[in-house]
PDB file of C-alpha atoms in Angstrom:
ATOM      1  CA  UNK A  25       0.000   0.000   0.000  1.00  0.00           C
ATOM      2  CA  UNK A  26       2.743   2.523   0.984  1.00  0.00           C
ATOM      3  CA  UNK A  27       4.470   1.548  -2.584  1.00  0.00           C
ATOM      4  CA  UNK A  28       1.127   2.315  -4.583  1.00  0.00           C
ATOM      5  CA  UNK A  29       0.477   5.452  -2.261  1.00  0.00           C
ATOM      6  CA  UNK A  30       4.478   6.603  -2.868  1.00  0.00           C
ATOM      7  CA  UNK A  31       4.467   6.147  -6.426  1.00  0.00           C
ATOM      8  CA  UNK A  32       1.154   7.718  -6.999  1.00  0.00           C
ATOM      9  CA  UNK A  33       2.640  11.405  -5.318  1.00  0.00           C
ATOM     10  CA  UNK A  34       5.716  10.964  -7.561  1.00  0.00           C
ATOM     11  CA  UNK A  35       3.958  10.392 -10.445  1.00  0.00           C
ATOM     12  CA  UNK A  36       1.518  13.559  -9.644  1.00  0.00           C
ATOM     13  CA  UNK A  37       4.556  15.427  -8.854  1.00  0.00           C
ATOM     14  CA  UNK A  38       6.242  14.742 -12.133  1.00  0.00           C
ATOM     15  CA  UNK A  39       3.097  15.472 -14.300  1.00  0.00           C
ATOM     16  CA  UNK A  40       3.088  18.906 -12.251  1.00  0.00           C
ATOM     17  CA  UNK A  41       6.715  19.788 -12.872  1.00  0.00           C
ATOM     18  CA  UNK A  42       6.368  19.063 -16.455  1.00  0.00           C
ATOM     19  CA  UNK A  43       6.995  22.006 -18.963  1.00  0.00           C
ATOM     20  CA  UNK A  44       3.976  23.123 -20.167  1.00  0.00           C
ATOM     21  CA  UNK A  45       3.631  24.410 -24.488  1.00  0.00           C
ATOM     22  CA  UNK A  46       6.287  26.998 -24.462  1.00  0.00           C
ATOM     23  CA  UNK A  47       4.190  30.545 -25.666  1.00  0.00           C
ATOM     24  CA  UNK A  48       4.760  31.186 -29.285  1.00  0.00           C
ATOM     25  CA  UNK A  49       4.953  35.217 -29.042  1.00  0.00           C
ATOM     26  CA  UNK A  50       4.713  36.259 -33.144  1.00  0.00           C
ATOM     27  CA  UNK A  51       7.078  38.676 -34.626  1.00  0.00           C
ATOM     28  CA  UNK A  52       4.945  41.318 -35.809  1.00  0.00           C
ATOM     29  CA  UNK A  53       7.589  43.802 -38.095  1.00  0.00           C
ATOM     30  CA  UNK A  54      11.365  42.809 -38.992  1.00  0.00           C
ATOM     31  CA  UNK A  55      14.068  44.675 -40.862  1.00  0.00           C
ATOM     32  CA  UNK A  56      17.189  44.541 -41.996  1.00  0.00           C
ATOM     33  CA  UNK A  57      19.961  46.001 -44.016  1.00  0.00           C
ATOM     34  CA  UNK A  58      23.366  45.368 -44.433  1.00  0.00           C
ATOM     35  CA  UNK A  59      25.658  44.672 -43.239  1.00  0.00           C
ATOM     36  CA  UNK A  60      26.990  47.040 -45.895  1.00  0.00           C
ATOM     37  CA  UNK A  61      30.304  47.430 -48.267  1.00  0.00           C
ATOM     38  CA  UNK A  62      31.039  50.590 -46.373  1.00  0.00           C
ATOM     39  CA  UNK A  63      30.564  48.336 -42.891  1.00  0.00           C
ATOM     40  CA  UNK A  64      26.623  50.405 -41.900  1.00  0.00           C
ATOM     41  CA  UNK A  65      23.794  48.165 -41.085  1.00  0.00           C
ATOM     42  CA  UNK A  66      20.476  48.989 -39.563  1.00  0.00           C
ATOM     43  CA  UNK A  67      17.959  46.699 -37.885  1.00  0.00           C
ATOM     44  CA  UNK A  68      14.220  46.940 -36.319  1.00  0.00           C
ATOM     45  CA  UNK A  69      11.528  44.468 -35.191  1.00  0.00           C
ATOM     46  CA  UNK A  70       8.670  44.347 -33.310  1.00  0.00           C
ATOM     47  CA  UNK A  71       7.141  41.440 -31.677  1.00  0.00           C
ATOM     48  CA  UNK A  72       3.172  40.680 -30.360  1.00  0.00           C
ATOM     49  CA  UNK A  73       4.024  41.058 -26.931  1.00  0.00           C
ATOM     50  CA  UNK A  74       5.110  44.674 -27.446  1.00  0.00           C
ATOM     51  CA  UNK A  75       9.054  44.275 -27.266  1.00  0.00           C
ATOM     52  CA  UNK A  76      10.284  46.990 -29.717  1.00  0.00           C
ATOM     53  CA  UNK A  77      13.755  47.501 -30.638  1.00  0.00           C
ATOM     54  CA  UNK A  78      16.139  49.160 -33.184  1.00  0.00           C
ATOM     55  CA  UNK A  79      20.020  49.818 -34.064  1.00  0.00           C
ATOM     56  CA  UNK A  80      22.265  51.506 -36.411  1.00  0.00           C
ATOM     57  CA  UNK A  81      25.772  51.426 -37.204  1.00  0.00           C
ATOM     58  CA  UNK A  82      28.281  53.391 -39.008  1.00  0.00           C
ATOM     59  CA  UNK A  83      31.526  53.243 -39.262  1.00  0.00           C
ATOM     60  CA  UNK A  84      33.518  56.127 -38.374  1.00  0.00           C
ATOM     61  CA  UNK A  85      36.692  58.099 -39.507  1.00  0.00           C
ATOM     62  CA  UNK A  86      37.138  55.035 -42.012  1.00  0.00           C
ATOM     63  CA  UNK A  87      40.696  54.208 -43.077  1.00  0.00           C
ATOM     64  CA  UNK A  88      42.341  56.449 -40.564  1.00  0.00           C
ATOM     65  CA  UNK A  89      43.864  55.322 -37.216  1.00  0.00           C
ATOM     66  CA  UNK A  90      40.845  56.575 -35.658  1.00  0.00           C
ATOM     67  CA  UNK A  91      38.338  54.345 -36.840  1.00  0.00           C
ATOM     68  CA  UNK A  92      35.910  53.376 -34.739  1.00  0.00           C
ATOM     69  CA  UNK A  93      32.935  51.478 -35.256  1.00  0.00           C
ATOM     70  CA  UNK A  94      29.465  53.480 -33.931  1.00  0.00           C
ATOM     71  CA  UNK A  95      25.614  51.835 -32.976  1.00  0.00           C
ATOM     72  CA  UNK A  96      23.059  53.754 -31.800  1.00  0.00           C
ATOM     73  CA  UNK A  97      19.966  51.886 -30.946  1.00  0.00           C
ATOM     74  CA  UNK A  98      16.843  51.737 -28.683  1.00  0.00           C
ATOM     75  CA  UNK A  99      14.351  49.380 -27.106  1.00  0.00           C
ATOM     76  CA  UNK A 100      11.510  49.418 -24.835  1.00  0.00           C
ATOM     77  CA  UNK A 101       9.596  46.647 -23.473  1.00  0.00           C
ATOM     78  CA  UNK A 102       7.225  46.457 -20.344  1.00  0.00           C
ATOM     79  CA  UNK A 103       8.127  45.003 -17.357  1.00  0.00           C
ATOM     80  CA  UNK A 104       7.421  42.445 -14.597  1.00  0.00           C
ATOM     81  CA  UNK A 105       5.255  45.121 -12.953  1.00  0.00           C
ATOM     82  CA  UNK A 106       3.820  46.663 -16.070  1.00  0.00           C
ATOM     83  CA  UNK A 107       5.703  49.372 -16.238  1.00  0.00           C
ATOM     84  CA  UNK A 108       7.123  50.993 -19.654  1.00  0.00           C
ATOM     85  CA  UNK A 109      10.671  50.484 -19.805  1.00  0.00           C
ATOM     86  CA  UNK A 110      12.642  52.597 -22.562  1.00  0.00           C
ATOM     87  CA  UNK A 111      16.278  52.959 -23.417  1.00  0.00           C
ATOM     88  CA  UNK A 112      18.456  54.324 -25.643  1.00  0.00           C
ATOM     89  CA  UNK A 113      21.886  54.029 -26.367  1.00  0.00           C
ATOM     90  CA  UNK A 114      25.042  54.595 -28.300  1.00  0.00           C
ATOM     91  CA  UNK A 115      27.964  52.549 -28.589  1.00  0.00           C
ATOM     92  CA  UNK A 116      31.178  54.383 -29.610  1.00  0.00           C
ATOM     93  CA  UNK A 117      35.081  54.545 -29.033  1.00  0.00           C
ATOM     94  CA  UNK A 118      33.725  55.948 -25.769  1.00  0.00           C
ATOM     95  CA  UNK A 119      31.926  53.024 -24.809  1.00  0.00           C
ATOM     96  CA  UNK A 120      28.870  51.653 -24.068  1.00  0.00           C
ATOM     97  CA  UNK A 121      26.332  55.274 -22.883  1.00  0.00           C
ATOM     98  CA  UNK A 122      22.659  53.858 -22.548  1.00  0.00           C
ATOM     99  CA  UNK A 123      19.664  56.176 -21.415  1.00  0.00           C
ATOM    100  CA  UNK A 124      16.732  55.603 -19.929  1.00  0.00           C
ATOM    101  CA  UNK A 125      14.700  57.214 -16.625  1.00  0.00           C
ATOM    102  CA  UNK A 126      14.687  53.383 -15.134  1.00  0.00           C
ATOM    103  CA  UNK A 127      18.613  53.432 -14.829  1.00  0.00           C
ATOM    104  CA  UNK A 128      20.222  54.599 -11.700  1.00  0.00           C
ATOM    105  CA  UNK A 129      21.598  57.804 -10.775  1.00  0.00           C
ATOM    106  CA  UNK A 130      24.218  59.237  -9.110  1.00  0.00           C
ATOM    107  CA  UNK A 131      23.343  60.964  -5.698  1.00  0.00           C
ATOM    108  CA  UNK A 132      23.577  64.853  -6.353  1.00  0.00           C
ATOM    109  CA  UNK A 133      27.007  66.109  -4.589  1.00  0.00           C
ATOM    110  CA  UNK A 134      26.791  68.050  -1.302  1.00  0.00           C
ATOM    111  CA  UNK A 135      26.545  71.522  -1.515  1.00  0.00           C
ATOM    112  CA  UNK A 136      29.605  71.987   0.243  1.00  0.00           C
ATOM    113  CA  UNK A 137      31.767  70.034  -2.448  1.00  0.00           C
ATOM    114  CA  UNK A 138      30.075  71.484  -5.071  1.00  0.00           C
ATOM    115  CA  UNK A 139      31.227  75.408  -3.786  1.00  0.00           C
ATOM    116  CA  UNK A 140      34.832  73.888  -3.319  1.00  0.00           C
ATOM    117  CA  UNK A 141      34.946  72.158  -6.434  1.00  0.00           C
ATOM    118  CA  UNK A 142      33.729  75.513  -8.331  1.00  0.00           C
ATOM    119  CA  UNK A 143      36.434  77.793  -5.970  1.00  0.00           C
ATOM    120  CA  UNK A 144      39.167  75.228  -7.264  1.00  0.00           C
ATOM    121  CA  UNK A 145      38.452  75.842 -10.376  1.00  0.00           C
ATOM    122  CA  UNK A 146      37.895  79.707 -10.416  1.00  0.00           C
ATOM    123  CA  UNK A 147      41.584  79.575  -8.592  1.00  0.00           C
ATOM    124  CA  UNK A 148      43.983  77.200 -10.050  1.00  0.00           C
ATOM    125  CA  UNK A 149      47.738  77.067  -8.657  1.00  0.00           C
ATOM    126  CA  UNK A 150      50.165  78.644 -10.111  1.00  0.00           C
ATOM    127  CA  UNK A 151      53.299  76.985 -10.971  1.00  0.00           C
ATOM    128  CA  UNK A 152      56.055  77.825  -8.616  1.00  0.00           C
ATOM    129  CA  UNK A 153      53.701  79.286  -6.190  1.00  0.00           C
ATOM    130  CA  UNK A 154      53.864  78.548  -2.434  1.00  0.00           C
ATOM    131  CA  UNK A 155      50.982  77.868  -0.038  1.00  0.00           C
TER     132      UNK A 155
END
């Protein structure tokens, strides 16, 4: 009886832990150029549960020591909590310099450091000069 009973909860426990039909989300817009001879692309799509996104690339200053490849993109999506999320970014010999109001911040600093850092700068040292 405890056999039957045992393998009975383990069989009800493995039907519940199996995956169910994965979600098929459609994608409703896709395009695409490039990439490009002259090394640009450009992408876009837009799928049915509302994820949007988009890039661009160029390269720049081509054939010189400074070239760099640029992308400059976006995407929004909403969230766990239904809230819009929205970014935007480019991508650069500067880095990676994404934007959106959902990313962190910096605290502002204190008012204090901020009139120091502003006298500093109004009053640089001299060279050769003495304190």
């Amino acid at each position: 009886m405890n056999a039957a009973l045992l393998s009975l909860i383990l069989f009800v426990a493995c039907a519940a832990a199996a995956p169910a039909d994965p979600q098929v989300i459609p994608i409703v817009s896709q395009t695409q150029e490039g990439p490009n001879p002259d090394g640009s692309y450009k992408w876009a799509y837009e799928s049915g549960n509302g994820i949007k996104a988009n890039e661009e690339g160029q390269v720049k200053n081509a054939g010189s020591e400074n070239e760099a490849m640029q992308a400059q993109g976006a995407f929004s999506y909403k969230g766990d909590d239904g809230v819009d999320i929205a970014m935007t970014y480019i991508a650069d010999e500067n880095g990676f310099q994404p934007q959106g109001a959902h990313l962190p911040t910096p605290p502002p600093i204190p008012e204090a450091i901020q009139r120091a850092l502003e006298w500093n700068a109004a009053h640089p040292e001299q060279d050769g000069e003495k304190a």
